[in-house]
Amino acid sequence: MSSFLDMSPRFNSDFLWGASTSAYQVEGGWDADGKGPSVIDMRDSIPEGTADFTVAADHYHRFEEDVQLFAELGLKAYRFSIAWTRIVPDGDGEINEQGLAHYDKLIDALVRAGITPVATLFHFDLPHALNLKGGWASRSTIDAFERYARIVIERFSDRVPYWLTINEQNMMVMMGDVLGTSDDGAMARAYQENHHMFLAQARVMKACHEIAPNVKIGPAPNIACVYPETPHPLDVQAAEYYSALRNWLYLDMATRGTYHSTAWGIMERKGWLPEVQPGDGEILANANPDFIALNYYVSHTVRRPLAEDGEMEGAGDQHIVIGEPGVYKGVPNSTLPTNDFGWEVDPVGFRTTLRQVWERYNLPILVTENGLGAFDVVDEDGRVRDPYRIDYLAQHIEQIGLAISEGVQMIGYCPWSAIDLVSTHQGIKKRYGFIYVDRTEDDLRSLNRLKKDSFYWYQRVIDTNGADLSSLIES
Ligand code: BG6
């Protein structure tokens, strides 16, 4: 037991054991039934040798089979995203009834299977046509997002009780070039886009409460605790700066409608302050989330930047932090193991993160992503043995139970991912699912589904409401 207190994990009987995906990473059918192209479909920076998103896991055509598998897994919730470009193909023009009909069918299948739908309104896939008109840098995208959100909330809120506004807005701002959501990674522009996304989110939360008072809506940033490399006061300060900029800027705005003062100060020093118009403050202050959704994969460790750090360029991504000159510098945490992709594994940091969020905001938490990307293989006997994933998930679930024992209010846990899908920038070889999909980066093969060992393990976890996390899987 990793805790100094004698606490045993406790999960309420209505705890939502779920799993997650996002539209562009799992659906495929990239131009099916009137869908318009998104920035992801049009991106020209997919790393060489990795799958594109045109077919992905073909969930668009195979969702019925997939929902059957989710039901067999025992999922109580399925967190998916709605592709804006299926509903309004050019972002702000005609409504595509075929797109709405698709999600009707998916949601109905989930409800029939006893699985609670949890819908994300926007997961990285901005309509390309809106991008051509300035994307999130243009205030008209705020109107387009509210209109699209109203359409889907009106249509689906009778069956979808949980809504998420924007997935990982913080990662789009800080790592948009890696994720393929930003053309150039210019930070001043990114923070203007950020301000507009804040306004869009606030207007949509308010609209949602008006349209469907019984459903719940919340933000879905990536939140991670930040450690200082040493107790040196300037390292501790660097950790607070980074946390202000990656965590609290987003959650303070979503819950209190104000800019976090430390984050604002850094933005000012860096020349990143957005243009704020009269009336924006009121819009931001008038939105109240019902809960906080968050994604957690890794903790971060930083130190004070030193003169020799230079411009701090390097191959970072959402979960490997390089640094910001004059503010913080990412460093490896020698106490933590890493996964196959260099991401540090820190289950205790997960609990710390949950506690920090609960203590700051006092809103119930739904974990909408957490998981392990790995090079899974199908053995000669046709089985996918993924004990490393079971280990990772078991350790993180244990920490949720302990967080609950420490008073954190949790709604549920939706690990990434329900089924194999294409990673944001590292292809299909980086697999996360409980269900294996038979394809490679460049060969679509059968696209058949195969239950991994972790599938049977998670089935038992759900069945025992988190009491049995042991990794033994019958051979
Ligand atoms: C999160 C995203 O950043 O991490 C997901 O919300 C993503 O879309 C997940 O897939 C894992 O990251 P990656 O880069 O391995 O796909």
CSV table of C-alpha atoms and ligand atoms in Angstrom, one decimal:
chain,number,residue,atom,x,y,z
A,1,MET,CA,0.0,0.0,0.0
A,2,SER,CA,1.5,3.3,-1.1
A,3,SER,CA,-0.4,5.4,1.5
A,4,PHE,CA,0.7,6.1,5.0
A,5,LEU,CA,-2.9,5.9,6.1
A,6,ASP,CA,-4.7,2.6,6.3
A,7,MET,CA,-7.4,3.4,3.7
A,8,SER,CA,-9.1,0.9,1.5
A,9,PRO,CA,-10.5,2.0,-1.9
A,10,ARG,CA,-14.2,2.8,-1.9
A,11,PHE,CA,-16.4,3.3,-4.9
A,12,ASN,CA,-20.0,4.3,-4.7
A,13,SER,CA,-22.5,1.9,-6.3
A,14,ASP,CA,-23.3,4.4,-9.0
A,15,PHE,CA,-19.6,5.0,-9.9
A,16,LEU,CA,-19.4,5.3,-13.7
A,17,TRP,CA,-16.9,2.7,-14.9
A,18,GLY,CA,-16.4,3.8,-18.4
A,19,ALA,CA,-14.0,4.2,-21.3
A,20,SER,CA,-13.2,6.9,-23.9
A,21,THR,CA,-12.6,7.6,-27.5
A,22,SER,CA,-12.7,10.7,-29.8
A,23,ALA,CA,-14.4,11.0,-33.1
A,24,TYR,CA,-11.5,11.6,-35.4
A,25,GLN,CA,-9.3,9.0,-33.8
A,26,VAL,CA,-11.8,6.1,-33.8
A,27,GLU,CA,-14.5,6.7,-36.4
A,28,GLY,CA,-13.0,6.8,-39.9
A,29,GLY,CA,-15.6,7.5,-42.5
A,30,TRP,CA,-13.9,10.9,-42.8
A,31,ASP,CA,-16.1,12.0,-45.7
A,32,ALA,CA,-19.1,9.7,-45.2
A,33,ASP,CA,-22.7,10.8,-45.4
A,34,GLY,CA,-22.1,14.5,-46.0
A,35,LYS,CA,-19.3,15.0,-43.4
A,36,GLY,CA,-17.1,18.0,-44.1
A,37,PRO,CA,-13.3,18.0,-43.6
A,38,SER,CA,-11.8,19.1,-40.3
A,39,VAL,CA,-8.4,20.6,-39.6
A,40,ILE,CA,-7.3,17.1,-38.8
A,41,ASP,CA,-8.4,15.7,-42.2
A,42,MET,CA,-6.6,18.6,-43.9
A,43,ARG,CA,-3.4,18.6,-41.8
A,44,ASP,CA,-0.2,18.1,-43.7
A,45,SER,CA,2.0,17.3,-40.8
A,46,ILE,CA,1.1,13.6,-40.0
A,47,PRO,CA,4.5,12.1,-39.0
A,48,GLU,CA,5.9,9.9,-41.7
A,49,GLY,CA,5.0,6.2,-41.4
A,50,THR,CA,2.0,6.7,-39.2
A,51,ALA,CA,-1.7,6.0,-40.1
A,52,ASP,CA,-3.9,8.9,-41.2
A,53,PHE,CA,-7.4,9.3,-39.8
A,54,THR,CA,-9.4,8.5,-42.9
A,55,VAL,CA,-10.4,5.0,-41.7
A,56,ALA,CA,-9.0,4.9,-38.1
A,57,ALA,CA,-10.8,2.0,-36.3
A,58,ASP,CA,-13.8,2.2,-38.6
A,59,HIS,CA,-16.0,2.7,-35.6
A,60,TYR,CA,-18.3,4.8,-37.8
A,61,HIS,CA,-19.4,1.7,-39.7
A,62,ARG,CA,-18.9,-0.8,-36.9
A,63,PHE,CA,-20.3,1.0,-33.9
A,64,GLU,CA,-23.1,-1.6,-33.3
A,65,GLU,CA,-20.5,-4.4,-32.9
A,66,ASP,CA,-18.4,-2.1,-30.8
A,67,VAL,CA,-21.3,-1.2,-28.5
A,68,GLN,CA,-22.0,-4.9,-28.0
A,69,LEU,CA,-18.4,-5.4,-27.0
A,70,PHE,CA,-18.6,-2.5,-24.6
A,71,ALA,CA,-21.7,-4.0,-23.1
A,72,GLU,CA,-19.9,-7.3,-22.7
A,73,LEU,CA,-17.1,-5.5,-21.0
A,74,GLY,CA,-19.6,-4.1,-18.6
A,75,LEU,CA,-19.1,-0.4,-19.3
A,76,LYS,CA,-21.5,1.9,-17.4
A,77,ALA,CA,-20.4,4.9,-19.5
A,78,TYR,CA,-18.9,5.5,-22.9
A,79,ARG,CA,-17.3,8.9,-23.5
A,80,PHE,CA,-17.1,9.7,-27.2
A,81,SER,CA,-17.0,13.0,-29.1
A,82,ILE,CA,-19.3,14.3,-31.7
A,83,ALA,CA,-17.6,15.4,-34.9
A,84,TRP,CA,-18.8,19.0,-35.5
A,85,THR,CA,-18.1,18.4,-39.3
A,86,ARG,CA,-20.8,15.7,-39.4
A,87,ILE,CA,-23.4,18.0,-38.0
A,88,VAL,CA,-22.5,21.2,-39.7
A,89,PRO,CA,-20.0,20.2,-42.4
A,90,ASP,CA,-18.6,23.7,-43.0
A,91,GLY,CA,-18.9,24.8,-39.4
A,92,ASP,CA,-21.5,27.5,-39.6
A,93,GLY,CA,-23.8,26.6,-42.6
A,94,GLU,CA,-26.3,23.9,-43.4
A,95,ILE,CA,-27.2,21.2,-40.9
A,96,ASN,CA,-26.5,17.7,-42.1
A,97,GLU,CA,-29.3,15.4,-40.9
A,98,GLN,CA,-27.3,12.3,-41.8
A,99,GLY,CA,-24.7,13.3,-39.2
A,100,LEU,CA,-27.4,13.8,-36.5
A,101,ALA,CA,-29.0,10.5,-37.5
A,102,HIS,CA,-25.6,8.7,-37.0
A,103,TYR,CA,-25.3,9.9,-33.4
A,104,ASP,CA,-28.9,9.1,-32.8
A,105,LYS,CA,-28.2,5.5,-33.7
A,106,LEU,CA,-25.0,5.4,-31.6
A,107,ILE,CA,-26.7,6.9,-28.6
A,108,ASP,CA,-29.7,4.7,-28.9
A,109,ALA,CA,-27.5,1.6,-29.1
A,110,LEU,CA,-25.7,2.7,-25.9
A,111,VAL,CA,-28.9,3.4,-24.0
A,112,ARG,CA,-30.3,0.0,-25.1
A,113,ALA,CA,-27.1,-1.6,-23.8
A,114,GLY,CA,-27.5,0.2,-20.4
A,115,ILE,CA,-24.4,2.4,-21.1
A,116,THR,CA,-24.5,6.1,-20.1
A,117,PRO,CA,-23.5,8.3,-23.0
A,118,VAL,CA,-21.0,11.0,-22.2
A,119,ALA,CA,-20.5,13.4,-25.1
A,120,THR,CA,-17.6,15.7,-25.9
A,121,LEU,CA,-18.7,18.6,-28.1
A,122,PHE,CA,-15.2,19.3,-29.5
A,123,HIS,CA,-12.2,17.1,-29.5
A,124,PHE,CA,-9.5,18.8,-31.7
A,125,ASP,CA,-11.4,18.5,-35.0
A,126,LEU,CA,-12.4,22.1,-35.9
A,127,PRO,CA,-14.2,22.4,-39.3
A,128,HIS,CA,-11.6,23.2,-41.9
A,129,ALA,CA,-13.9,25.8,-43.5
A,130,LEU,CA,-13.9,27.7,-40.2
A,131,ASN,CA,-10.1,27.5,-40.0
A,132,LEU,CA,-9.9,29.1,-43.4
A,133,LYS,CA,-11.9,32.0,-42.0
A,134,GLY,CA,-9.5,32.4,-39.1
A,135,GLY,CA,-10.4,29.5,-36.9
A,136,TRP,CA,-10.5,30.2,-33.1
A,137,ALA,CA,-8.7,33.4,-33.7
A,138,SER,CA,-11.9,34.8,-35.2
A,139,ARG,CA,-14.7,35.7,-32.9
A,140,SER,CA,-17.2,34.4,-35.4
A,141,THR,CA,-16.1,30.8,-34.5
A,142,ILE,CA,-17.6,31.4,-31.0
A,143,ASP,CA,-21.0,32.0,-32.6
A,144,ALA,CA,-20.6,28.9,-34.8
A,145,PHE,CA,-19.6,26.7,-31.8
A,146,GLU,CA,-22.6,27.9,-29.8
A,147,ARG,CA,-24.9,27.2,-32.7
A,148,TYR,CA,-23.5,23.7,-33.3
A,149,ALA,CA,-23.6,22.9,-29.6
A,150,ARG,CA,-27.2,24.1,-29.3
A,151,ILE,CA,-28.2,21.8,-32.2
A,152,VAL,CA,-26.7,18.7,-30.7
A,153,ILE,CA,-27.7,19.4,-27.1
A,154,GLU,CA,-31.3,20.0,-28.2
A,155,ARG,CA,-31.3,16.8,-30.2
A,156,PHE,CA,-29.5,14.4,-27.8
A,157,SER,CA,-29.9,15.7,-24.2
A,158,ASP,CA,-32.9,13.5,-23.6
A,159,ARG,CA,-30.5,10.6,-23.7
A,160,VAL,CA,-27.1,12.1,-22.9
A,161,PRO,CA,-26.9,13.2,-19.3
A,162,TYR,CA,-23.2,14.3,-19.3
A,163,TRP,CA,-21.6,16.8,-21.7
A,164,LEU,CA,-18.0,18.0,-22.0
A,165,THR,CA,-17.3,21.3,-23.7
A,166,ILE,CA,-13.8,21.3,-25.2
A,167,ASN,CA,-11.3,18.5,-24.8
A,168,GLU,CA,-7.8,19.6,-23.6
A,169,GLN,CA,-8.1,23.2,-24.6
A,170,ASN,CA,-4.8,23.6,-22.6
A,171,MET,CA,-3.0,21.2,-24.8
A,172,MET,CA,-4.3,22.8,-28.0
A,173,VAL,CA,-2.9,26.1,-26.8
A,174,MET,CA,0.4,24.8,-25.6
A,175,MET,CA,1.0,21.9,-28.0
A,176,GLY,CA,-1.2,22.7,-31.0
A,177,ASP,CA,1.6,22.1,-33.5
A,178,VAL,CA,2.1,18.6,-32.3
A,179,LEU,CA,-1.6,17.8,-32.1
A,180,GLY,CA,-2.2,19.2,-35.6
A,181,THR,CA,-4.7,21.7,-34.3
A,182,SER,CA,-2.6,24.8,-35.0
A,183,ASP,CA,-0.8,25.8,-38.1
A,184,ASP,CA,2.2,27.5,-36.7
A,185,GLY,CA,2.4,27.3,-32.9
A,186,ALA,CA,2.7,31.1,-32.5
A,187,MET,CA,1.9,31.7,-28.9
A,188,ALA,CA,0.3,35.2,-29.0
A,189,ARG,CA,-2.2,33.9,-31.5
A,190,ALA,CA,-2.7,30.7,-29.4
A,191,TYR,CA,-3.7,32.8,-26.4
A,192,GLN,CA,-6.1,34.9,-28.5
A,193,GLU,CA,-7.7,31.6,-29.6
A,194,ASN,CA,-7.7,30.5,-26.0
A,195,HIS,CA,-9.7,33.5,-25.0
A,196,HIS,CA,-12.2,32.8,-27.7
A,197,MET,CA,-12.5,29.2,-26.6
A,198,PHE,CA,-13.1,30.4,-23.1
A,199,LEU,CA,-15.9,32.5,-24.3
A,200,ALA,CA,-17.3,29.7,-26.5
A,201,GLN,CA,-17.2,27.3,-23.6
A,202,ALA,CA,-18.9,29.8,-21.2
A,203,ARG,CA,-21.7,30.5,-23.7
A,204,VAL,CA,-22.2,26.8,-24.3
A,205,MET,CA,-22.4,25.9,-20.6
A,206,LYS,CA,-25.0,28.6,-20.1
A,207,ALA,CA,-27.0,27.6,-23.2
A,208,CYS,CA,-26.9,23.9,-22.1
A,209,HIS,CA,-28.4,24.8,-18.7
A,210,GLU,CA,-31.1,26.8,-20.5
A,211,ILE,CA,-31.9,24.1,-23.0
A,212,ALA,CA,-31.7,21.1,-20.7
A,213,PRO,CA,-31.7,21.9,-17.0
A,214,ASN,CA,-31.4,18.3,-16.1
A,215,VAL,CA,-28.2,17.4,-17.8
A,216,LYS,CA,-24.7,18.2,-16.5
A,217,ILE,CA,-21.9,20.0,-18.4
A,218,GLY,CA,-18.2,20.6,-17.6
A,219,PRO,CA,-14.8,21.4,-19.1
A,220,ALA,CA,-12.3,18.7,-20.0
A,221,PRO,CA,-8.7,19.9,-19.7
A,222,ASN,CA,-5.6,17.8,-19.2
A,223,ILE,CA,-4.6,18.3,-15.6
A,224,ALA,CA,-1.4,17.1,-13.9
A,225,CYS,CA,0.4,18.0,-10.7
A,226,VAL,CA,3.7,19.6,-11.2
A,227,TYR,CA,6.7,18.9,-8.9
A,228,PRO,CA,9.8,21.1,-8.4
A,229,GLU,CA,13.1,19.3,-9.2
A,230,THR,CA,14.5,20.5,-5.9
A,231,PRO,CA,13.4,22.4,-2.8
A,232,HIS,CA,15.2,25.4,-4.1
A,233,PRO,CA,12.7,28.3,-3.8
A,234,LEU,CA,13.1,29.2,-7.5
A,235,ASP,CA,12.4,25.6,-8.6
A,236,VAL,CA,9.3,25.6,-6.4
A,237,GLN,CA,8.3,28.8,-8.0
A,238,ALA,CA,8.9,27.5,-11.5
A,239,ALA,CA,6.6,24.5,-10.7
A,240,GLU,CA,3.9,27.0,-9.6
A,241,TYR,CA,4.3,29.0,-12.7
A,242,TYR,CA,4.0,26.0,-14.9
A,243,SER,CA,1.0,24.7,-13.0
A,244,ALA,CA,-0.7,28.2,-13.3
A,245,LEU,CA,-0.2,28.2,-17.0
A,246,ARG,CA,-1.2,24.5,-17.8
A,247,ASN,CA,-3.7,23.8,-15.1
A,248,TRP,CA,-5.3,26.6,-13.1
A,249,LEU,CA,-5.6,29.1,-16.0
A,250,TYR,CA,-8.2,26.6,-17.5
A,251,LEU,CA,-10.0,25.5,-14.4
A,252,ASP,CA,-10.2,29.0,-12.8
A,253,MET,CA,-11.7,30.3,-15.9
A,254,ALA,CA,-14.2,27.4,-16.3
A,255,THR,CA,-15.4,27.6,-12.7
A,256,ARG,CA,-14.9,31.2,-11.6
A,257,GLY,CA,-14.9,33.1,-14.9
A,258,THR,CA,-11.6,34.8,-14.2
A,259,TYR,CA,-8.1,34.7,-15.4
A,260,HIS,CA,-5.7,33.1,-12.9
A,261,SER,CA,-3.5,36.1,-11.8
A,262,THR,CA,-0.1,34.3,-12.0
A,263,ALA,CA,-0.9,32.9,-15.4
A,264,TRP,CA,-2.1,36.3,-16.6
A,265,GLY,CA,1.2,37.9,-15.3
A,266,ILE,CA,3.3,35.4,-17.3
A,267,MET,CA,1.2,36.0,-20.4
A,268,GLU,CA,1.8,39.7,-20.0
A,269,ARG,CA,5.5,39.3,-19.6
A,270,LYS,CA,5.6,37.1,-22.7
A,271,GLY,CA,3.5,39.4,-24.9
A,272,TRP,CA,0.7,36.9,-25.1
A,273,LEU,CA,-2.2,38.9,-23.6
A,274,PRO,CA,-5.4,38.5,-25.7
A,275,GLU,CA,-7.6,41.3,-26.8
A,276,VAL,CA,-10.5,41.3,-24.4
A,277,GLN,CA,-13.7,43.1,-25.4
A,278,PRO,CA,-16.2,44.9,-23.2
A,279,GLY,CA,-18.8,42.3,-22.1
A,280,ASP,CA,-16.4,39.4,-22.2
A,281,GLY,CA,-16.0,39.4,-18.4
A,282,GLU,CA,-19.8,39.1,-17.9
A,283,ILE,CA,-20.0,36.2,-20.4
A,284,LEU,CA,-17.2,34.4,-18.6
A,285,ALA,CA,-18.6,35.0,-15.2
A,286,ASN,CA,-22.1,33.7,-16.1
A,287,ALA,CA,-21.1,30.1,-16.8
A,288,ASN,CA,-21.1,27.5,-14.1
A,289,PRO,CA,-20.0,23.9,-14.8
A,290,ASP,CA,-21.7,21.1,-12.9
A,291,PHE,CA,-18.5,19.0,-12.6
A,292,ILE,CA,-14.9,18.9,-13.8
A,293,ALA,CA,-13.8,16.4,-16.3
A,294,LEU,CA,-10.1,15.9,-16.6
A,295,ASN,CA,-7.6,13.8,-18.5
A,296,TYR,CA,-4.5,12.6,-16.6
A,297,TYR,CA,-1.6,10.5,-18.0
A,298,VAL,CA,1.6,11.8,-16.4
A,299,SER,CA,2.8,14.2,-13.7
A,300,HIS,CA,5.4,16.8,-14.6
A,301,THR,CA,8.7,18.0,-13.0
A,302,VAL,CA,10.3,21.3,-13.7
A,303,ARG,CA,13.1,23.6,-12.5
A,304,ARG,CA,14.0,27.2,-12.8
A,305,PRO,CA,15.4,28.0,-16.3
A,306,LEU,CA,19.1,28.6,-16.5
A,307,ALA,CA,21.1,30.7,-18.9
A,308,GLU,CA,22.4,27.7,-20.8
A,309,ASP,CA,18.9,26.4,-21.5
A,310,GLY,CA,18.7,28.7,-24.5
A,311,GLU,CA,15.4,28.7,-26.4
A,312,MET,CA,14.4,25.2,-25.1
A,313,GLU,CA,13.5,23.7,-28.4
A,314,GLY,CA,13.0,19.9,-28.5
A,315,ALA,CA,10.7,17.1,-29.2
A,316,GLY,CA,8.0,17.6,-26.5
A,317,ASP,CA,4.4,16.6,-26.7
A,318,GLN,CA,1.3,16.8,-24.5
A,319,HIS,CA,3.0,14.8,-21.9
A,320,ILE,CA,6.7,15.6,-22.3
A,321,VAL,CA,7.4,19.1,-21.2
A,322,ILE,CA,10.3,21.1,-22.8
A,323,GLY,CA,9.9,24.4,-21.1
A,324,GLU,CA,9.4,28.1,-21.5
A,325,PRO,CA,12.4,30.5,-21.5
A,326,GLY,CA,12.5,32.5,-18.3
A,327,VAL,CA,9.6,30.6,-16.7
A,328,TYR,CA,10.2,26.9,-16.3
A,329,LYS,CA,12.2,24.0,-17.7
A,330,GLY,CA,11.0,20.5,-17.9
A,331,VAL,CA,13.2,17.8,-16.4
A,332,PRO,CA,13.0,14.0,-16.1
A,333,ASN,CA,11.8,12.7,-12.7
A,334,SER,CA,14.4,10.1,-11.8
A,335,THR,CA,11.9,8.5,-9.3
A,336,LEU,CA,9.4,7.5,-12.0
A,337,PRO,CA,9.5,4.7,-14.6
A,338,THR,CA,8.6,5.6,-18.2
A,339,ASN,CA,6.4,3.9,-20.8
A,340,ASP,CA,7.5,2.8,-24.3
A,341,PHE,CA,7.0,6.4,-25.5
A,342,GLY,CA,9.0,8.2,-22.8
A,343,TRP,CA,6.0,9.2,-20.7
A,344,GLU,CA,6.5,9.0,-17.0
A,345,VAL,CA,4.1,6.8,-15.0
A,346,ASP,CA,3.0,8.3,-11.7
A,347,PRO,CA,-0.2,6.9,-10.1
A,348,VAL,CA,0.4,8.7,-6.8
A,349,GLY,CA,0.6,11.9,-8.8
A,350,PHE,CA,-2.8,11.1,-10.1
A,351,ARG,CA,-4.2,11.1,-6.6
A,352,THR,CA,-2.4,14.3,-5.8
A,353,THR,CA,-3.9,15.9,-8.9
A,354,LEU,CA,-7.4,14.7,-8.0
A,355,ARG,CA,-7.0,16.1,-4.5
A,356,GLN,CA,-5.7,19.4,-5.8
A,357,VAL,CA,-8.6,19.9,-8.1
A,358,TRP,CA,-11.2,18.9,-5.5
A,359,GLU,CA,-9.7,21.2,-2.9
A,360,ARG,CA,-9.5,24.2,-5.3
A,361,TYR,CA,-12.9,23.8,-6.9
A,362,ASN,CA,-15.1,21.5,-4.8
A,363,LEU,CA,-16.8,20.1,-7.8
A,364,PRO,CA,-17.2,16.4,-8.5
A,365,ILE,CA,-14.7,14.9,-10.9
A,366,LEU,CA,-15.1,12.7,-13.9
A,367,VAL,CA,-11.9,11.3,-15.2
A,368,THR,CA,-12.3,11.3,-19.0
A,369,GLU,CA,-8.8,9.9,-20.0
A,370,ASN,CA,-6.0,8.0,-18.4
A,371,GLY,CA,-4.2,5.0,-20.0
A,372,LEU,CA,-1.1,3.4,-21.4
A,373,GLY,CA,0.0,3.5,-25.0
A,374,ALA,CA,2.0,0.4,-25.9
A,375,PHE,CA,3.1,-1.8,-28.8
A,376,ASP,CA,0.6,-4.6,-28.3
A,377,VAL,CA,1.1,-7.8,-30.3
A,378,VAL,CA,-1.2,-10.7,-31.1
A,379,ASP,CA,0.5,-13.9,-29.9
A,380,GLU,CA,0.6,-17.1,-31.9
A,381,ASP,CA,-2.4,-18.4,-30.0
A,382,GLY,CA,-4.4,-15.3,-31.0
A,383,ARG,CA,-4.3,-13.6,-27.7
A,384,VAL,CA,-3.1,-10.1,-26.7
A,385,ARG,CA,-1.3,-10.3,-23.4
A,386,ASP,CA,-1.1,-6.7,-22.0
A,387,PRO,CA,-0.1,-7.1,-18.4
A,388,TYR,CA,1.7,-3.7,-18.5
A,389,ARG,CA,-1.7,-2.0,-19.2
A,390,ILE,CA,-3.4,-3.9,-16.5
A,391,ASP,CA,-0.7,-2.8,-14.1
A,392,TYR,CA,-0.9,0.8,-15.1
A,393,LEU,CA,-4.7,0.9,-14.9
A,394,ALA,CA,-4.8,-1.0,-11.6
A,395,GLN,CA,-2.4,1.4,-10.0
A,396,HIS,CA,-4.3,4.4,-11.1
A,397,ILE,CA,-7.7,3.0,-10.1
A,398,GLU,CA,-6.3,2.2,-6.7
A,399,GLN,CA,-5.3,5.8,-6.3
A,400,ILE,CA,-8.8,7.0,-7.3
A,401,GLY,CA,-10.2,4.8,-4.5
A,402,LEU,CA,-7.7,6.4,-2.1
A,403,ALA,CA,-8.6,9.8,-3.3
A,404,ILE,CA,-12.3,9.0,-2.5
A,405,SER,CA,-11.2,7.9,1.0
A,406,GLU,CA,-9.5,11.3,1.4
A,407,GLY,CA,-12.8,13.1,0.6
A,408,VAL,CA,-12.6,13.7,-3.1
A,409,GLN,CA,-16.0,13.4,-4.8
A,410,MET,CA,-15.7,11.3,-8.0
A,411,ILE,CA,-18.3,10.6,-10.6
A,412,GLY,CA,-16.4,8.0,-12.6
A,413,TYR,CA,-13.5,6.8,-14.6
A,414,CYS,CA,-13.3,6.6,-18.4
A,415,PRO,CA,-9.8,5.4,-19.3
A,416,TRP,CA,-8.3,5.9,-22.8
A,417,SER,CA,-9.3,4.0,-24.7
A,418,ALA,CA,-12.4,1.8,-25.1
A,419,ILE,CA,-10.9,0.3,-28.3
A,420,ASP,CA,-7.6,0.8,-30.2
A,421,LEU,CA,-7.6,4.0,-32.2
A,422,VAL,CA,-5.1,6.2,-33.9
A,423,SER,CA,-2.9,8.3,-31.5
A,424,THR,CA,-2.7,12.0,-32.0
A,425,HIS,CA,0.8,11.9,-33.5
A,426,GLN,CA,2.2,8.4,-33.0
A,427,GLY,CA,-0.1,6.2,-35.2
A,428,ILE,CA,-2.0,3.0,-34.5
A,429,LYS,CA,1.1,1.2,-33.2
A,430,LYS,CA,0.6,3.1,-30.0
A,431,ARG,CA,-2.4,1.2,-28.8
A,432,TYR,CA,-4.5,2.0,-25.8
A,433,GLY,CA,-7.6,0.0,-26.1
A,434,PHE,CA,-9.2,-2.9,-24.2
A,435,ILE,CA,-10.1,-4.2,-27.7
A,436,TYR,CA,-7.5,-4.8,-30.3
A,437,VAL,CA,-8.2,-3.7,-33.9
A,438,ASP,CA,-6.5,-5.7,-36.6
A,439,ARG,CA,-4.8,-3.1,-38.8
A,440,THR,CA,-1.3,-1.6,-39.1
A,441,GLU,CA,-0.2,1.9,-40.0
A,442,ASP,CA,-0.5,1.3,-43.8
A,443,ASP,CA,-2.4,-1.9,-44.1
A,444,LEU,CA,-6.1,-1.9,-43.1
A,445,ARG,CA,-6.2,-5.7,-42.9
A,446,SER,CA,-9.5,-7.1,-41.5
A,447,LEU,CA,-10.2,-4.4,-38.9
A,448,ASN,CA,-11.5,-7.3,-36.8
A,449,ARG,CA,-11.9,-6.8,-33.1
A,450,LEU,CA,-10.1,-9.0,-30.5
A,451,LYS,CA,-10.5,-8.8,-26.7
A,452,LYS,CA,-7.2,-8.2,-25.0
A,453,ASP,CA,-6.3,-9.7,-21.6
A,454,SER,CA,-7.1,-6.2,-20.1
A,455,PHE,CA,-10.6,-6.5,-21.4
A,456,TYR,CA,-11.3,-9.5,-19.2
A,457,TRP,CA,-9.5,-7.8,-16.3
A,458,TYR,CA,-11.5,-4.6,-16.6
A,459,GLN,CA,-14.7,-6.6,-16.8
A,460,ARG,CA,-13.9,-8.1,-13.4
A,461,VAL,CA,-12.9,-4.7,-12.0
A,462,ILE,CA,-16.3,-3.3,-13.0
A,463,ASP,CA,-18.1,-6.4,-11.9
A,464,THR,CA,-16.6,-6.1,-8.4
A,465,ASN,CA,-17.0,-2.3,-8.3
A,466,GLY,CA,-13.3,-1.8,-8.0
A,467,ALA,CA,-12.8,-4.3,-5.2
A,468,ASP,CA,-10.8,-6.8,-7.3
A,469,LEU,CA,-7.8,-5.2,-9.1
A,470,SER,CA,-5.7,-8.2,-9.1
A,471,SER,CA,-3.9,-8.9,-12.4
A,472,LEU,CA,-4.4,-12.6,-12.6
A,473,ILE,CA,-6.0,-13.5,-15.9
A,474,GLU,CA,-6.8,-17.1,-16.7
A,475,SER,CA,-4.8,-18.6,-19.6
B,1,BG6,C1,-4.9,13.2,-25.0
B,1,BG6,C2,-5.9,13.4,-26.0
B,1,BG6,O1,-4.0,14.3,-25.1
B,1,BG6,O2,-4.1,12.1,-25.0
B,1,BG6,C3,-6.2,12.2,-26.9
B,1,BG6,O3,-7.1,14.0,-25.5
B,1,BG6,C4,-5.0,11.4,-27.1
B,1,BG6,O4,-6.8,12.6,-28.0
B,1,BG6,C5,-4.4,11.0,-25.7
B,1,BG6,O5,-5.1,10.4,-28.0
B,1,BG6,C6,-3.2,10.1,-25.8
B,1,BG6,O6,-2.2,10.8,-26.5
B,1,BG6,P1,-1.5,10.3,-27.8
B,1,BG6,O7,-0.7,11.4,-28.3
B,1,BG6,O8,-0.7,9.1,-27.4
B,1,BG6,O9,-2.6,9.9,-28.8
